Tab-separated table of N, CA, C and O in Angstrom:
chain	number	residue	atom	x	y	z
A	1	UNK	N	-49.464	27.868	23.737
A	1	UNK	CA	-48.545	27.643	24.835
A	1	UNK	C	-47.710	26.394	24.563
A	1	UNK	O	-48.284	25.375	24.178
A	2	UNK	N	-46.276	26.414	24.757
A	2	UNK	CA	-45.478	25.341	24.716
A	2	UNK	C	-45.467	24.363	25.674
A	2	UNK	O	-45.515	24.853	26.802
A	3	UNK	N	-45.411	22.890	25.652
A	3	UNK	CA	-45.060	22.448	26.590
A	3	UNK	C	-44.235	21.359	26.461
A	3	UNK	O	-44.054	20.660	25.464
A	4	UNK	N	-43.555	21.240	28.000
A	4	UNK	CA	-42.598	20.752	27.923
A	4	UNK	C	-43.040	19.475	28.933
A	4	UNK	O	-43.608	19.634	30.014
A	5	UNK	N	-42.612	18.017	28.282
A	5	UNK	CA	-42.214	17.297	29.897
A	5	UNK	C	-40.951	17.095	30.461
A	5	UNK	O	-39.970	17.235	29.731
A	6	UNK	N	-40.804	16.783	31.658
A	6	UNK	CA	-40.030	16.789	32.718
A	6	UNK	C	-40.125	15.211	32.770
A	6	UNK	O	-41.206	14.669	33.000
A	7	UNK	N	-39.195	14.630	32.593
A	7	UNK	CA	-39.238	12.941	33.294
A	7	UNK	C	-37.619	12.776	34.283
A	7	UNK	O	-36.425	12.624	34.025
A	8	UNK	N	-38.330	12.892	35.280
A	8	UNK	CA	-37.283	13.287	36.458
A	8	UNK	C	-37.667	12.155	37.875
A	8	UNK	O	-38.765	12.254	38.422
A	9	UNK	N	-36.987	11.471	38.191
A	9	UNK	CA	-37.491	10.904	39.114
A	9	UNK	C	-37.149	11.482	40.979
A	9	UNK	O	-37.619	11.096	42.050
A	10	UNK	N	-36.291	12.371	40.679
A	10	UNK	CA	-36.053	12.991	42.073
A	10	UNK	C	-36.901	14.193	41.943
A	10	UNK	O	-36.787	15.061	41.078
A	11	UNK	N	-37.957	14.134	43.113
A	11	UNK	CA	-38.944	15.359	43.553
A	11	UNK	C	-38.107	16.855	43.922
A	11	UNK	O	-38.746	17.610	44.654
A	12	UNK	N	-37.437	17.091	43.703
A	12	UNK	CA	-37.058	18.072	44.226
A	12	UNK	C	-36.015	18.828	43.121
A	12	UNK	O	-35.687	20.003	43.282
A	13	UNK	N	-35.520	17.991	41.948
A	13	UNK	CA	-35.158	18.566	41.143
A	13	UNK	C	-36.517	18.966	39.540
A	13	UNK	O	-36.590	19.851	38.687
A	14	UNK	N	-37.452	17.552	39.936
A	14	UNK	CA	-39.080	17.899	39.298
A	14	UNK	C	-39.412	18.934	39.703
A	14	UNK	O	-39.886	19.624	38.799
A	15	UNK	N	-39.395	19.605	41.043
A	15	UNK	CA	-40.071	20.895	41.611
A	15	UNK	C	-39.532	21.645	41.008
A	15	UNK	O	-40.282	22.518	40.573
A	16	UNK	N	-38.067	21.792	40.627
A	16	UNK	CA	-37.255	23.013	40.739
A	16	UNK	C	-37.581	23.362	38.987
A	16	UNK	O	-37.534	24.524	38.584
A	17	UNK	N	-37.909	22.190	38.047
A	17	UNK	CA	-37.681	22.171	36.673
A	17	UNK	C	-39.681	22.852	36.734
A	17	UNK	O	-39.797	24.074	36.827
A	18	UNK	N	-40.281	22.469	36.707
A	18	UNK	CA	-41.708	22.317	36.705
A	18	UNK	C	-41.781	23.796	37.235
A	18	UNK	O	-42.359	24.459	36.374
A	19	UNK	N	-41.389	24.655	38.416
A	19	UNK	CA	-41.583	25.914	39.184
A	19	UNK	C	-41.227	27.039	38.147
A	19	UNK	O	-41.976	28.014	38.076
A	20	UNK	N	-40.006	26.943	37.256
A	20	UNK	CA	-39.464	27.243	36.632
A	20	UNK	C	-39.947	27.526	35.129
A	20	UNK	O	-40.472	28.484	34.561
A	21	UNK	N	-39.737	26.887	34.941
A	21	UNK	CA	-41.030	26.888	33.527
A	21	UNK	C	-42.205	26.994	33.222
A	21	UNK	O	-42.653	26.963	32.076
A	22	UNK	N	-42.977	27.167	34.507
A	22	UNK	CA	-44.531	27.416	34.382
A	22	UNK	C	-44.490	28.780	34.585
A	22	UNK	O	-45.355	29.401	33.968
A	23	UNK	N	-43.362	29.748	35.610
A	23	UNK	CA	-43.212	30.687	36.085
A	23	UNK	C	-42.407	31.291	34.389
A	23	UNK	O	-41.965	32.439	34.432
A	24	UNK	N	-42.326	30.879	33.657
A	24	UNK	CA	-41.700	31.345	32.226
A	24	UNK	C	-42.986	31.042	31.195
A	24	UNK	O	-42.922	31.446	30.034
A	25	UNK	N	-43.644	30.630	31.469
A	25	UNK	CA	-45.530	30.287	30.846
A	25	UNK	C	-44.935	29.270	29.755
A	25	UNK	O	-44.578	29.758	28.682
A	26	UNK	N	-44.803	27.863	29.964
A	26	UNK	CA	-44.469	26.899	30.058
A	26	UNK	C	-45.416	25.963	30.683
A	26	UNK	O	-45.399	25.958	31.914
A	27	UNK	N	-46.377	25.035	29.992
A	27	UNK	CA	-47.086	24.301	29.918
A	27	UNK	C	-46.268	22.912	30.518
A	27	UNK	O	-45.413	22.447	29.763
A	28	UNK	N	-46.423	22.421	31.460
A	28	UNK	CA	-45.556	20.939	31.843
A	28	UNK	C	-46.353	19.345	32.129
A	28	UNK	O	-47.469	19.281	32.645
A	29	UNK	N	-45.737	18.388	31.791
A	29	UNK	CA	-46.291	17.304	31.909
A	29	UNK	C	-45.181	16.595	32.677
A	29	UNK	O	-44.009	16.767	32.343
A	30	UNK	N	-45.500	15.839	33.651
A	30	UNK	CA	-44.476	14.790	34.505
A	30	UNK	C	-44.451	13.330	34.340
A	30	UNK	O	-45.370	12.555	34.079
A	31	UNK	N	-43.141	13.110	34.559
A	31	UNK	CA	-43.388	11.899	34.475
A	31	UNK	C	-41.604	11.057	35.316
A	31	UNK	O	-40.429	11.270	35.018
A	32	UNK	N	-41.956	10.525	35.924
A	32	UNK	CA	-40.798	9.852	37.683
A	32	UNK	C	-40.216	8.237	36.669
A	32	UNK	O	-39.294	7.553	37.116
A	33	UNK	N	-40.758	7.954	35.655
A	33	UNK	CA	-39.992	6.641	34.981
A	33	UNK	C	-40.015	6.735	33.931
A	33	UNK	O	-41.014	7.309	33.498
A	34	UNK	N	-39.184	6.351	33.109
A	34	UNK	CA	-38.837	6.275	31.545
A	34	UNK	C	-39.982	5.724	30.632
A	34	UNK	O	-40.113	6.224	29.515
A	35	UNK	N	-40.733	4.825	31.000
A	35	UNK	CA	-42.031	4.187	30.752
A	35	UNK	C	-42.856	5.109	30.784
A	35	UNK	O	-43.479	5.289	29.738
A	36	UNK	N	-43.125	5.907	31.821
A	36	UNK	CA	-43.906	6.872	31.719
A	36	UNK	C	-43.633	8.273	30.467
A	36	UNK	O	-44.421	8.675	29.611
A	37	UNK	N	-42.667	8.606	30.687
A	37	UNK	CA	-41.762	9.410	29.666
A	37	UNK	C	-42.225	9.112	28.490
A	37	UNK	O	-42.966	9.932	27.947
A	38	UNK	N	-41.920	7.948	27.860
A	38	UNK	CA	-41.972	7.736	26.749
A	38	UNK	C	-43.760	7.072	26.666
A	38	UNK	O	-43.738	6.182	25.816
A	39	UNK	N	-44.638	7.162	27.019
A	39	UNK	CA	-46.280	7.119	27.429
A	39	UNK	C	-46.085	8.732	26.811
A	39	UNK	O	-45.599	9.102	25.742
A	40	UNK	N	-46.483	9.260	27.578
A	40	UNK	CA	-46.564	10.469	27.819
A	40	UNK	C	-46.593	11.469	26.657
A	40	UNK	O	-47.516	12.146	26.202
A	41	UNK	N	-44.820	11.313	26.188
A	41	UNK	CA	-44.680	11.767	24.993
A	41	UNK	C	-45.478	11.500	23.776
A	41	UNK	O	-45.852	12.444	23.080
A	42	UNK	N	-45.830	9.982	23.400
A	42	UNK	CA	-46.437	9.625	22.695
A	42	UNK	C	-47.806	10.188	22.736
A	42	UNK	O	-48.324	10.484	21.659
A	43	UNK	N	-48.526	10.393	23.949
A	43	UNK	CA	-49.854	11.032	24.028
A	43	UNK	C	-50.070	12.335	23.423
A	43	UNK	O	-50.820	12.685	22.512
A	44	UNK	N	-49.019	13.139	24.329
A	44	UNK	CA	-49.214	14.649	24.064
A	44	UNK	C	-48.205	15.099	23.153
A	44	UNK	O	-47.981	16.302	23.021
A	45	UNK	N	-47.493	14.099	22.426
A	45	UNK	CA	-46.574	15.199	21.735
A	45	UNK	C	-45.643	16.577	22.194
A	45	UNK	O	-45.267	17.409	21.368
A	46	UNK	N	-45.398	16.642	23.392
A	46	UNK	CA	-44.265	18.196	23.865
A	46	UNK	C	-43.510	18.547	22.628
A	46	UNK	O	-43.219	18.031	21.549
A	47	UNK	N	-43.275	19.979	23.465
A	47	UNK	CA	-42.566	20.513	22.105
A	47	UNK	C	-41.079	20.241	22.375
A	47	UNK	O	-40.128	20.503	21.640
A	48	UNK	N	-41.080	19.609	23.693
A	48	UNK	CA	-39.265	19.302	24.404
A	48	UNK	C	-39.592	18.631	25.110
A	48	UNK	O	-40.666	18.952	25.618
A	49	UNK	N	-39.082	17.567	25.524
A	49	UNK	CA	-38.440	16.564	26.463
A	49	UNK	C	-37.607	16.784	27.448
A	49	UNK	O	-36.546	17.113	26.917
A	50	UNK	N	-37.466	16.787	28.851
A	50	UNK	CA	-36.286	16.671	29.355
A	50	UNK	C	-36.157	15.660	30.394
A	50	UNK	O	-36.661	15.727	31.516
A	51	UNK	N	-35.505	14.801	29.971
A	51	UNK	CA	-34.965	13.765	30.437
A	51	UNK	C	-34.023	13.336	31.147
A	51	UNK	O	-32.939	13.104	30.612
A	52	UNK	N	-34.218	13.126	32.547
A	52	UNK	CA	-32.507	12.360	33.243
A	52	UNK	C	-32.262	11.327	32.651
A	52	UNK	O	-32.952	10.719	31.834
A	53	UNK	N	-31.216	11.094	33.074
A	53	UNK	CA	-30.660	9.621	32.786
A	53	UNK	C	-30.849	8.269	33.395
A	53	UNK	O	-31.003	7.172	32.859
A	54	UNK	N	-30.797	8.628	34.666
A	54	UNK	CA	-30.870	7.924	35.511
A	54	UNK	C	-32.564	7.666	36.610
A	54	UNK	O	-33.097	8.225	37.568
A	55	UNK	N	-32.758	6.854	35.988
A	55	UNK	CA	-34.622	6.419	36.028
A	55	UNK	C	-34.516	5.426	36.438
A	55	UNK	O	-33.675	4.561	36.197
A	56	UNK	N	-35.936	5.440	37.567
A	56	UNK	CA	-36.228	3.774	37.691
A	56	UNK	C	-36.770	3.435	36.308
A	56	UNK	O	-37.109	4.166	35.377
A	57	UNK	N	-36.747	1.807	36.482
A	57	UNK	CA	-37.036	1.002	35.253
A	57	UNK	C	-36.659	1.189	33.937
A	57	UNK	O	-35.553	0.647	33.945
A	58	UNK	N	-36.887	1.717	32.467
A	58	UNK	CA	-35.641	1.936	31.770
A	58	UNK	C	-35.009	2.918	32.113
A	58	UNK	O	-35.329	3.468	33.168
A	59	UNK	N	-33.898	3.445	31.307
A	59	UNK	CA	-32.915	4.666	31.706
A	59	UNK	C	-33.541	5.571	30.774
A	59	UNK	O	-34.529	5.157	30.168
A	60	UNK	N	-33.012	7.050	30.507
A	60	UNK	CA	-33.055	7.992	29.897
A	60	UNK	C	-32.549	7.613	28.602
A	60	UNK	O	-33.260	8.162	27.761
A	61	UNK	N	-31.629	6.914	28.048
A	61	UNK	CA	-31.025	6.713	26.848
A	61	UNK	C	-31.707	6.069	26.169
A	61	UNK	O	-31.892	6.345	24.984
A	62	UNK	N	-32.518	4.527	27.081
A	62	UNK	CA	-33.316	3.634	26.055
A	62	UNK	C	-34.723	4.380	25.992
A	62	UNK	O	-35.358	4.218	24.950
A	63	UNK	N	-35.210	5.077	26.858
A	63	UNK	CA	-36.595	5.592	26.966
A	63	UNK	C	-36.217	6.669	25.733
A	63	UNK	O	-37.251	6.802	25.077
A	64	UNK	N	-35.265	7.396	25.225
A	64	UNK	CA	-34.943	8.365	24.002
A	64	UNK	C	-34.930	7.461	22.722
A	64	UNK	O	-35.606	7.867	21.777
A	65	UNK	N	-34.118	6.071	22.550
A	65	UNK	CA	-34.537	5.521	21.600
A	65	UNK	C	-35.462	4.709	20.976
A	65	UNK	O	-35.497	4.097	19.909
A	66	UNK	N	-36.581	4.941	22.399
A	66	UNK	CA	-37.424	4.587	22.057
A	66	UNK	C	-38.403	5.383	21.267
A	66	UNK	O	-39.252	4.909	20.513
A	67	UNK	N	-38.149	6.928	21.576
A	67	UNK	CA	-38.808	7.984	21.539
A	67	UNK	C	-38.555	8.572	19.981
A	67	UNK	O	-39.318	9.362	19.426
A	68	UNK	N	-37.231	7.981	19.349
A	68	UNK	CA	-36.193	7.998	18.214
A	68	UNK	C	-37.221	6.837	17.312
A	68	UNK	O	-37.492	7.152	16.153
A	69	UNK	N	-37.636	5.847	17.724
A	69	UNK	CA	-37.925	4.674	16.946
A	69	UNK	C	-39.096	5.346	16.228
A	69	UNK	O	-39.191	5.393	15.001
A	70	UNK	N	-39.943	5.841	17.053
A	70	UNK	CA	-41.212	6.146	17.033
A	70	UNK	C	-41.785	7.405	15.743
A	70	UNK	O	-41.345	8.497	16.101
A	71	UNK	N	-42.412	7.513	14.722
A	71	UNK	CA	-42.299	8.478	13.794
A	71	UNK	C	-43.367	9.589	14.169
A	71	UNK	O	-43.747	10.549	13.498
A	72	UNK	N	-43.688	9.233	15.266
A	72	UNK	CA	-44.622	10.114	16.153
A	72	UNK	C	-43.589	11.105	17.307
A	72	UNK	O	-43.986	12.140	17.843
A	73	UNK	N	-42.327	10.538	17.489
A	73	UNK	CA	-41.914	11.186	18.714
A	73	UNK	C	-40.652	11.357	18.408
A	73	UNK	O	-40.035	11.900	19.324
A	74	UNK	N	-39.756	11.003	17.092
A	74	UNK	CA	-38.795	11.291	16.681
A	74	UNK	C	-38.413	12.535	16.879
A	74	UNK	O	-37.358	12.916	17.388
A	75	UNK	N	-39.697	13.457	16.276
A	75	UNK	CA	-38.276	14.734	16.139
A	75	UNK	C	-38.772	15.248	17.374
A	75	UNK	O	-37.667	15.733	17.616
A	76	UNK	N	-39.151	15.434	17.937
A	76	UNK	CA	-39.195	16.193	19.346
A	76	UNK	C	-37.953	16.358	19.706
A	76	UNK	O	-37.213	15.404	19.468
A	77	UNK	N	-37.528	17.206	20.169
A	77	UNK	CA	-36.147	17.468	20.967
A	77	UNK	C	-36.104	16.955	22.107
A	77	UNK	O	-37.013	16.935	22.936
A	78	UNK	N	-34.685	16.369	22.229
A	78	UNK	CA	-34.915	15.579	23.996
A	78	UNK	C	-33.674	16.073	24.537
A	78	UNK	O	-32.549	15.808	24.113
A	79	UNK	N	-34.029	16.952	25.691
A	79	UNK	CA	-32.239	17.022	26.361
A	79	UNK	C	-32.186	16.302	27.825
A	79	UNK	O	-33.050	16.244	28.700
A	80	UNK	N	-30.772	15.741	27.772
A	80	UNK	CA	-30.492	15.158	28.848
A	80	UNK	C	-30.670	15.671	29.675
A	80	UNK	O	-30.550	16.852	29.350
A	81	UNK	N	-31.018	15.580	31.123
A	81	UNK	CA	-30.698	16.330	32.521
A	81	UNK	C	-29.736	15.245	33.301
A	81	UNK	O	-30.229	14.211	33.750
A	82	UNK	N	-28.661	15.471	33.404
A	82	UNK	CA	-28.095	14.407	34.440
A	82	UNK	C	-26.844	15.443	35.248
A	82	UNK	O	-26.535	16.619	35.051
A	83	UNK	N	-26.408	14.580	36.057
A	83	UNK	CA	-25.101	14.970	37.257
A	83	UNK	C	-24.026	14.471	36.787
A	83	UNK	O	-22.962	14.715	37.356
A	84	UNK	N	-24.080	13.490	35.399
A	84	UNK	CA	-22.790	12.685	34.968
A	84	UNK	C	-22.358	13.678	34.265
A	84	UNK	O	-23.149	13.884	33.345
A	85	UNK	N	-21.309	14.535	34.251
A	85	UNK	CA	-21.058	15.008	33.429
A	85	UNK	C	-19.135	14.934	33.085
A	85	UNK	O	-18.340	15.870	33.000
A	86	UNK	N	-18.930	13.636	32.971
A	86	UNK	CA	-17.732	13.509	32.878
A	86	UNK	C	-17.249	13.354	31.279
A	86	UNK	O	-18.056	13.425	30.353
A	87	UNK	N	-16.028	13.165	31.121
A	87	UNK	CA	-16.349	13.541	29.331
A	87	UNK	C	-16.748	12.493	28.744
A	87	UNK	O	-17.506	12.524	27.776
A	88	UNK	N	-16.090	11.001	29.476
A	88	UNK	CA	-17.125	9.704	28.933
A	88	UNK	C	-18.511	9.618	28.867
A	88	UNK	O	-19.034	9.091	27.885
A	89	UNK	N	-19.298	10.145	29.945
A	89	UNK	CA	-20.574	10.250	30.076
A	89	UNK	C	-20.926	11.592	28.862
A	89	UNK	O	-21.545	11.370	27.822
A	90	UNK	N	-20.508	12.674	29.169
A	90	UNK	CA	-21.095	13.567	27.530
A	90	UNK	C	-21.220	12.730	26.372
A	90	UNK	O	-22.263	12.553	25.743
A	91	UNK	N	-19.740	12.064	26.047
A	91	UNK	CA	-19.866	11.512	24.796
A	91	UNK	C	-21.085	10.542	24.326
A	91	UNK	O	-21.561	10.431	23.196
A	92	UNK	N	-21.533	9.721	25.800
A	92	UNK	CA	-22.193	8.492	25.516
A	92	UNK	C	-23.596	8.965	25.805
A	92	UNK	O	-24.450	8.094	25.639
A	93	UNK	N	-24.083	10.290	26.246
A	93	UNK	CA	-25.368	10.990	25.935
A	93	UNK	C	-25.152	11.815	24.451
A	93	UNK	O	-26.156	11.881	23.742
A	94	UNK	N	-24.247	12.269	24.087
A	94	UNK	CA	-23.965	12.811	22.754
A	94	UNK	C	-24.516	12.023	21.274
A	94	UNK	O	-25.056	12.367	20.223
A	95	UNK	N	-23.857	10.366	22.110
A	95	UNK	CA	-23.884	9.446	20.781
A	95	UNK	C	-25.180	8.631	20.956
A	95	UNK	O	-25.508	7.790	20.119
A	96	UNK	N	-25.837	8.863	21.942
A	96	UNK	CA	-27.150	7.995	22.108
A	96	UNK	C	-28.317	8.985	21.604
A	96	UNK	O	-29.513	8.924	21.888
A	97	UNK	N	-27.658	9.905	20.790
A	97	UNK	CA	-28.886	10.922	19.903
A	97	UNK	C	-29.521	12.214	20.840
A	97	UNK	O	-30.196	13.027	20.208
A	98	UNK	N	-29.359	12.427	22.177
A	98	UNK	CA	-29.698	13.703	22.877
A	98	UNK	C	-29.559	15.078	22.390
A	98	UNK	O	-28.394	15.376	22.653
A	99	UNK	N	-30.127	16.069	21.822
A	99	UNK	CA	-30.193	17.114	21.389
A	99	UNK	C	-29.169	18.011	21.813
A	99	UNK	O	-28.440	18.647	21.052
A	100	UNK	N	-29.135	18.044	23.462
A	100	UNK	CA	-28.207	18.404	24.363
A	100	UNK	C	-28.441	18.086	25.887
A	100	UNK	O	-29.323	17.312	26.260
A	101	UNK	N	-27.432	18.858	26.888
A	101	UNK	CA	-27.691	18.054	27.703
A	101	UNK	C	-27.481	19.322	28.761
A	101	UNK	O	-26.967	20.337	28.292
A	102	UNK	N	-27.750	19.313	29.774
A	102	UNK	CA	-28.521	20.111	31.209
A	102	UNK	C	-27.634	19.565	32.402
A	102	UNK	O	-28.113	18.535	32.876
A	103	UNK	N	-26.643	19.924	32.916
A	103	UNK	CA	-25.996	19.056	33.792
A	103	UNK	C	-26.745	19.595	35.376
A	103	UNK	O	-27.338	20.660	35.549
A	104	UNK	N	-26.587	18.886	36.048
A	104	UNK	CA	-27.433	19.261	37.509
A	104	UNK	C	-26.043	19.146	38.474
A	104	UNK	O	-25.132	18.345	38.262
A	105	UNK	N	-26.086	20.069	39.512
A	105	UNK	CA	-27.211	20.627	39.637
A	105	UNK	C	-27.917	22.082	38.789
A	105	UNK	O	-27.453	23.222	38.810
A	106	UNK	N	-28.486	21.863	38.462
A	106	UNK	CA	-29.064	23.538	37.339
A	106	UNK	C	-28.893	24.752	37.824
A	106	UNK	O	-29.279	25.186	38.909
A	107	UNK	N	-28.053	25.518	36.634
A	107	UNK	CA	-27.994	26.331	36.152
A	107	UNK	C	-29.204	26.914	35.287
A	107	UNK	O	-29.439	26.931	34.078
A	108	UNK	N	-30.214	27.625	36.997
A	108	UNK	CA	-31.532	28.290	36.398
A	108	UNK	C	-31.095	29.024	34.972
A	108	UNK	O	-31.644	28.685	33.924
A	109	UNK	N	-30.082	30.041	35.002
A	109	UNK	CA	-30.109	30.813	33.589
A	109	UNK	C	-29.692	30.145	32.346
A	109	UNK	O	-30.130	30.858	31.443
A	110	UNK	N	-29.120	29.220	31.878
A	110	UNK	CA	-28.285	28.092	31.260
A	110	UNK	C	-29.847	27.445	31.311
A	110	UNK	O	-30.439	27.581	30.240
A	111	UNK	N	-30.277	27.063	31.906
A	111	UNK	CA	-31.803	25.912	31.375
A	111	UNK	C	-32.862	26.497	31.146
A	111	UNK	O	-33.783	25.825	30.681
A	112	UNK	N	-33.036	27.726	31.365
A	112	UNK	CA	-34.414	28.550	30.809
A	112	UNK	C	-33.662	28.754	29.653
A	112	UNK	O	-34.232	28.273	28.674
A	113	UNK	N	-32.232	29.471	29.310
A	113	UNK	CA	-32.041	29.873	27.932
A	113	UNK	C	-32.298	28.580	26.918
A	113	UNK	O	-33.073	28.747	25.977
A	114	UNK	N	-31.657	27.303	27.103
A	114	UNK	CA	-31.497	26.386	26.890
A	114	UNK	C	-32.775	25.621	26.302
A	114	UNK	O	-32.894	24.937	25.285
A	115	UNK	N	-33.589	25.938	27.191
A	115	UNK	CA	-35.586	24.927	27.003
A	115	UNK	C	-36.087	26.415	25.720
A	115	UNK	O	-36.558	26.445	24.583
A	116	UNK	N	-35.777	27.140	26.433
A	116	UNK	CA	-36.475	28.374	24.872
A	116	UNK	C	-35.710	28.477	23.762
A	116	UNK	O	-36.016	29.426	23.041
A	117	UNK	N	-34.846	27.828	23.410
A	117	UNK	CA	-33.914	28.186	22.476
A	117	UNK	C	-34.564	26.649	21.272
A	117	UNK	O	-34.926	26.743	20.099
A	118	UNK	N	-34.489	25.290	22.219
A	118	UNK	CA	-34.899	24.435	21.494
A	118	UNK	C	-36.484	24.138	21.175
A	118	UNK	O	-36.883	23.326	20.339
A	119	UNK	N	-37.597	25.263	22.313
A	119	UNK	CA	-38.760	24.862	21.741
A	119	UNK	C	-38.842	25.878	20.559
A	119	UNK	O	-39.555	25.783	19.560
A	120	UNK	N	-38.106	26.709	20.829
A	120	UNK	CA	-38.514	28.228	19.494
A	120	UNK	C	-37.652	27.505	17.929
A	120	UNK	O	-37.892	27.903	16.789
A	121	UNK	N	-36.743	26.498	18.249
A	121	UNK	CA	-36.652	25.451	16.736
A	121	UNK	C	-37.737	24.791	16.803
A	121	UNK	O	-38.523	25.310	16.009
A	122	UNK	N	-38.361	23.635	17.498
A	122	UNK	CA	-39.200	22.736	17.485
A	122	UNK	C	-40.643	23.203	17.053
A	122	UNK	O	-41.635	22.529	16.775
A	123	UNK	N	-40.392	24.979	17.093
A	123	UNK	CA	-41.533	25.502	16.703
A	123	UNK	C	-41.620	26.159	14.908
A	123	UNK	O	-42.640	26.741	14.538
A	124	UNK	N	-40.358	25.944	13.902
A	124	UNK	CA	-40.025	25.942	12.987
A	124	UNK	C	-40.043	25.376	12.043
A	124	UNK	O	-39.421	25.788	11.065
């Protein structure tokens, strides 16, 4: 079974990501701060990441390069989840190393295709 974490700090878009992917047999781990995120990852290794941007305590970008530094958590795939989706903001999740990115509010068919497409590489 694949799994994925969720590091989302709004409950209600965690519900919607977590409901979703377990209901697709999708193994999930949580995590509400970037600290935790990048904990987490390091423990269990996921086969995907998905990450907002916008976190208490670090952000999504430094909690990814942190995740980048690491030769334990490098290649994992990490996609953004955020609401910024302006073309400055793509570029500056683009260039901060994000695999891809998930704009919210979600597009259930667009993020199930999206999470199976990068764990079925991560599984290669």
């Amino acid at each position: 079974m694949s799994t994925v974490l969720i590091v989302e700090d709004n409950e209600k878009n965690m519900k919607l990501a977590r409901d979703v992917l377990q209901a697709k047999g999708y193994q999930t781990l949580e995590a509400v701060t970037g600290e935790d995120g990048v904990r987490l990852a390091k423990q269990h290794l996921p086969n995907l990441v998905l990450m907002d941007i916008q976190l208490p305590g670090i952000n999504g970008i430094d909690a990814l390069r942190q995740l980048r530094a690491d030769s334990k958590t490098a290649r994992i795939p990490v996609i953004a989840l955020t609401a910024s989706v302006t073309p400055t903001d793509r570029s500056a999740i683009s260039a901060a190393g994000f695999d891809a990115f998930v704009s919210k509010p979600i597009n259930l068919k667009e993020f199930v295709e999206t999470v199976k497409r990068f764990v079925e590489q991560a599984k290669k």
